[in-house]
Coordinates of C-alpha atoms in Angstrom, one line a residue:
M1 CA -11.8 5.2 -10.5
I2 CA -9.5 6.6 -7.8
I3 CA -12.0 9.1 -6.7
Q4 CA -14.8 6.6 -6.9
L5 CA -13.1 4.5 -4.2
F6 CA -13.5 7.3 -1.7
A7 CA -15.9 10.1 -2.5
C8 CA -19.1 10.2 -0.4
G9 CA -22.3 10.8 -2.2
K10 CA -24.5 13.8 -1.6
Q11 CA -27.5 13.0 0.7
N12 CA -30.6 15.2 1.4
S13 CA -30.4 15.0 5.1
K14 CA -28.7 16.6 8.1
D15 CA -25.0 16.0 8.5
K16 CA -24.3 12.9 10.7
P17 CA -22.1 9.9 10.7
S18 CA -23.4 7.0 8.7
N19 CA -22.4 3.4 8.7
V20 CA -24.4 2.7 5.6
D21 CA -22.4 2.8 2.3
Q22 CA -23.5 5.8 0.4
P23 CA -23.6 6.2 -3.4
N24 CA -20.2 7.3 -4.7
K25 CA -19.7 9.9 -7.4
T26 CA -17.8 8.9 -10.4
E27 CA -14.8 11.0 -11.4
N28 CA -16.8 12.9 -14.0
Q29 CA -19.7 13.5 -11.6
L30 CA -17.4 14.9 -9.0
L31 CA -15.6 17.2 -11.5
K32 CA -19.0 18.5 -12.5
Y33 CA -20.2 18.7 -8.9
V34 CA -17.3 21.0 -7.7
Q35 CA -18.6 23.6 -10.2
K36 CA -21.8 24.0 -8.2
P37 CA -21.8 22.0 -4.9
A38 CA -24.8 21.8 -2.6
V39 CA -25.0 24.8 -0.3
T40 CA -25.2 22.4 2.7
D41 CA -22.1 20.5 1.6
S42 CA -19.7 22.3 3.9
I43 CA -16.8 19.9 3.6
C44 CA -16.7 20.2 -0.2
I45 CA -17.2 24.0 -0.2
K46 CA -14.3 24.3 2.3
D47 CA -12.1 22.1 0.1
I48 CA -13.0 24.1 -3.0
K49 CA -12.2 27.4 -1.3
K50 CA -8.8 26.1 -0.2
A51 CA -8.1 24.8 -3.7
K52 CA -9.0 28.2 -5.3
N53 CA -6.9 30.0 -2.7
D54 CA -3.9 27.8 -3.5
V55 CA -4.4 28.2 -7.3
S56 CA -4.6 32.0 -6.9
K57 CA -1.1 31.8 -5.3
G58 CA 0.2 29.8 -8.2
K59 CA 0.0 26.4 -6.4
I60 CA -1.4 23.6 -8.6
V61 CA -1.5 20.2 -6.9
F62 CA -1.4 16.7 -8.5
C63 CA -3.6 15.0 -6.0
V64 CA -3.8 11.2 -5.2
P65 CA -6.3 10.0 -2.6
M66 CA -4.9 8.4 0.6
G67 CA -7.1 6.6 3.0
F68 CA -6.4 4.5 6.1
G69 CA -4.2 1.5 5.2
S70 CA -3.7 2.6 1.5
P71 CA -0.1 2.5 0.3
Q72 CA 1.9 5.2 -1.3
L73 CA 2.4 5.2 -5.0
R74 CA 5.4 3.1 -6.1
Q75 CA 6.4 5.8 -8.5
E76 CA 6.0 8.7 -6.0
K77 CA 9.7 9.7 -6.1
R78 CA 9.7 9.9 -9.9
L79 CA 6.3 11.6 -10.0
R80 CA 7.4 14.3 -7.7
E81 CA 10.4 15.0 -10.0
L82 CA 8.2 15.2 -13.1
C83 CA 5.7 17.5 -11.4
K84 CA 8.4 20.0 -10.6
K85 CA 9.1 20.2 -14.4
Y86 CA 5.6 21.5 -14.9
N87 CA 5.7 23.8 -11.9
I88 CA 3.1 21.7 -10.0
V89 CA 3.1 20.0 -6.7
F90 CA 2.5 16.3 -5.9
D91 CA 0.6 15.5 -2.8
Y92 CA -1.8 13.0 -1.2
E93 CA -5.3 14.0 -0.5
M94 CA -6.4 12.4 2.8
F95 CA -9.8 10.8 3.1
S96 CA -11.6 9.9 6.4
D97 CA -13.2 6.5 6.9
I98 CA -16.0 8.3 8.7
K99 CA -18.7 9.1 6.2
M100 CA -20.9 12.2 6.8
M101 CA -24.3 12.3 5.1
G102 CA -24.6 15.2 2.8
Q103 CA -20.9 15.8 2.8
T104 CA -18.5 15.0 -0.1
Q105 CA -14.8 14.3 0.2
G106 CA -12.4 14.7 -2.7
C107 CA -13.4 18.2 -3.8
Y108 CA -10.0 19.7 -3.3
G109 CA -8.4 17.1 -5.7
A110 CA -11.3 17.3 -8.1
Y111 CA -11.0 21.1 -8.4
M112 CA -7.2 20.7 -8.9
D113 CA -7.9 18.0 -11.6
K114 CA -10.2 20.6 -13.3
I115 CA -7.4 23.2 -13.3
I116 CA -4.8 20.6 -14.5
A117 CA -7.0 19.4 -17.3
E118 CA -7.6 23.0 -18.5
K119 CA -3.9 23.8 -18.4
F120 CA -2.3 20.6 -19.6
G121 CA -5.1 18.5 -21.1
N122 CA -7.5 15.7 -19.9
S123 CA -5.0 12.9 -20.0
F124 CA -2.1 14.7 -18.3
K125 CA -2.3 13.0 -14.9
E126 CA -2.6 9.5 -16.5
N127 CA 0.3 10.2 -18.8
L128 CA 2.5 11.5 -16.0
L129 CA 1.9 8.3 -14.0
V130 CA 2.9 6.3 -17.0
Q131 CA 6.1 8.4 -17.5
A132 CA 6.9 8.0 -13.8
D133 CA 6.6 4.2 -14.0
R134 CA 8.9 4.2 -17.1
I135 CA 11.5 6.2 -15.3
L136 CA 11.2 3.9 -12.2
L137 CA 11.9 0.9 -14.5
A138 CA 14.7 2.5 -16.4
S139 CA 16.4 3.7 -13.1
N140 CA 16.5 0.2 -11.7
D141 CA 14.7 1.3 -8.5
T142 CA 13.8 -1.1 -5.7
V143 CA 10.1 -1.5 -5.3
E144 CA 8.3 -2.6 -2.2
Y145 CA 6.7 -6.0 -2.8
Y146 CA 3.1 -4.9 -2.2
L147 CA 3.5 -2.1 -4.8
C148 CA 4.3 -4.6 -7.6
D149 CA 1.7 -5.6 -10.2
R150 CA 2.8 -9.1 -9.3
R151 CA 4.7 -9.4 -6.1
P152 CA 7.7 -11.7 -5.7
Q153 CA 6.7 -15.3 -5.2
I154 CA 7.9 -18.4 -3.5
P155 CA 8.5 -20.9 -6.4
G156 CA 5.5 -23.2 -6.7
K157 CA 3.2 -21.0 -4.5
D158 CA 0.7 -18.4 -5.5
E159 CA 1.1 -14.7 -5.0
Y160 CA -0.6 -14.5 -1.6
N161 CA 1.0 -17.7 -0.2
T162 CA 3.8 -15.9 1.6
T163 CA 4.5 -18.1 4.6
L164 CA 7.1 -20.8 5.3
D165 CA 7.5 -23.3 8.2
A166 CA 10.8 -24.0 9.7
N167 CA 11.8 -26.8 12.1
V168 CA 13.4 -26.1 15.5
S169 CA 15.5 -28.4 17.7
D170 CA 13.9 -30.5 20.4
E171 CA 15.5 -28.3 23.0
L172 CA 14.1 -25.1 21.6
N173 CA 10.9 -26.9 20.9
N174 CA 10.4 -27.5 24.6
E175 CA 11.3 -23.9 25.5
L176 CA 8.9 -22.0 23.2
K177 CA 5.5 -21.1 24.6
V178 CA 2.3 -20.9 22.6
D179 CA -0.3 -18.2 23.1
K180 CA -3.8 -18.8 24.4
D181 CA -5.0 -19.7 20.9
G182 CA -2.2 -22.2 20.4
H183 CA -0.1 -19.9 18.2
L184 CA 3.7 -20.2 18.4
P185 CA 6.0 -17.2 17.8
F186 CA 6.5 -16.3 14.2
I187 CA 8.8 -13.8 12.5
D188 CA 8.5 -11.6 9.4
I189 CA 11.8 -11.4 7.6
G190 CA 12.5 -8.8 5.0
F191 CA 15.1 -9.1 2.3
Y192 CA 15.9 -8.0 -1.2
I193 CA 15.3 -9.9 -4.5
N194 CA 17.1 -8.7 -7.7
K195 CA 15.8 -9.1 -11.2
N196 CA 17.6 -12.5 -11.5
G197 CA 15.7 -13.9 -8.5
D198 CA 18.6 -13.8 -6.1
A199 CA 17.9 -12.9 -2.5
S200 CA 20.1 -11.0 -0.1
G201 CA 20.2 -8.5 2.8
Y202 CA 17.9 -10.3 5.4
F203 CA 16.5 -8.3 8.3
I204 CA 13.7 -8.6 10.9
N205 CA 10.5 -6.8 10.0
Y206 CA 8.4 -8.0 12.9
F207 CA 8.5 -10.6 15.7
Y208 CA 5.4 -12.1 17.3
D209 CA 6.3 -13.6 20.7
G210 CA 3.0 -15.4 21.2
N211 CA 2.1 -12.8 23.9
N212 CA 4.7 -14.4 26.1
E213 CA 7.8 -12.3 27.0
S214 CA 9.8 -15.5 27.7
N215 CA 9.9 -16.1 23.9
Q216 CA 11.7 -12.8 23.4
K217 CA 15.0 -14.4 24.4
F218 CA 14.7 -16.7 21.4
K219 CA 14.1 -14.0 18.9
D220 CA 17.7 -14.0 17.4
E221 CA 17.9 -17.7 17.3
L222 CA 14.5 -18.0 15.5
Y223 CA 15.6 -15.3 13.1
K224 CA 18.7 -17.3 12.2
I225 CA 16.6 -20.4 11.7
G226 CA 14.2 -18.4 9.5
V227 CA 17.0 -17.0 7.4
E228 CA 18.4 -20.5 6.8
K229 CA 15.0 -21.7 5.7
L230 CA 14.7 -18.8 3.3
K231 CA 18.2 -19.5 1.9
T232 CA 17.0 -23.0 0.8
I233 CA 15.1 -21.1 -1.9
K234 CA 17.8 -20.6 -4.5
L235 CA 15.8 -18.7 -7.0
W236 CA 12.8 -16.5 -6.4
E237 CA 10.1 -15.6 -8.9
T238 CA 10.7 -11.9 -9.3
G239 CA 8.3 -9.0 -8.8
M240 CA 6.7 -7.5 -11.9
V241 CA 5.8 -3.9 -12.9
N242 CA 4.1 -3.3 -16.2
G243 CA 5.2 -6.7 -17.4
Q244 CA 8.9 -6.1 -16.5
K245 CA 11.0 -7.7 -13.7
V246 CA 12.0 -5.3 -11.0
N247 CA 14.3 -5.3 -7.9
T248 CA 12.1 -5.7 -4.8
Q249 CA 12.1 -5.5 -1.1
N250 CA 10.1 -8.5 0.0
N251 CA 8.7 -9.9 3.2
V252 CA 8.0 -13.5 4.2
R253 CA 6.4 -14.8 7.4
V254 CA 8.3 -17.8 8.9
G255 CA 6.4 -20.0 11.4
F256 CA 8.0 -22.7 13.6
T257 CA 7.0 -26.3 14.2
T258 CA 6.5 -27.7 17.7
K259 CA 5.2 -30.9 19.3
V260 CA 2.1 -28.9 20.3
K261 CA -0.3 -28.6 17.5
R262 CA -0.6 -25.0 16.5
K263 CA -2.9 -22.9 14.4
A264 CA -1.6 -21.4 11.2
A265 CA -0.4 -17.9 11.6
T266 CA -2.4 -15.3 9.7
N267 CA -0.4 -13.1 7.4
T268 CA -1.9 -9.7 8.3
R269 CA 0.8 -7.7 6.6
L270 CA -0.8 -7.6 3.1
P271 CA -4.5 -8.6 2.8
K272 CA -5.7 -9.3 -0.7
A273 CA -8.0 -6.4 -0.6
R274 CA -5.1 -4.0 0.0
A275 CA -3.2 -5.6 -2.9
K276 CA -6.1 -5.2 -5.2
F277 CA -6.7 -1.6 -4.1
N278 CA -3.0 -0.9 -4.9
L279 CA -3.4 -2.2 -8.4
L280 CA -6.2 0.3 -9.0
L281 CA -3.8 3.1 -8.3
Q282 CA -1.4 2.0 -11.0
P283 CA -1.8 3.1 -14.6
N284 CA -3.1 0.6 -17.1
L285 CA -0.6 0.3 -20.0

């Protein structure tokens, strides 16, 4: 499934960029393909050659695909530790968003998967991911909110409703400037939530000044207002990993009301597509 998200299908034409979605190889198809790739598939052949060279030097790599905007594995730290026990290396295999007709990405990882399966068994990678998750849970690690199976939630709101509005004084209301689209400044505030749902350790993740530098002088004041708003939530719904509560580092966007009607700020930090993609990277228990 992981490989299927990225691997480009083999096309019978000259190599050139394509904006058309090409058929993707399944994991099994790619594992078979690397045994005899098309002679014109230079990207795949180069990756296989590199993989064979690494294996000949005793380097076996547990590969996980990484594309633009895709998150790291939540259990990466624990997975690296486990890999060392088997004398293998954990690494991300980078994928380009630019698709080349007749060229296949993912052949390095697929060849390494073949070697790992021959040496440790077909379910080795999946089992190691499961073990890494179990160690993460047992070690009481803090997990980034977007790497949870279910992210921390504002009580009464759904998983992707991650914004709050806070009132400002009339004086500050008159000082704040909106951007050309009518958007006021907003602020992303990070903080930690423990397994009991208690929040602490607030900090600024991002401040949008409405494309108006004059709003920068109100950054600290707006941050304090935002934190006070967040503190009105006495108990958070905790993040979940494999059905268990975890400590998380969370993020909430706080907008500010004004007499000027504004448009709702868009939470661009974690689109649903990214969250869904992240879940595909996690083992199914």
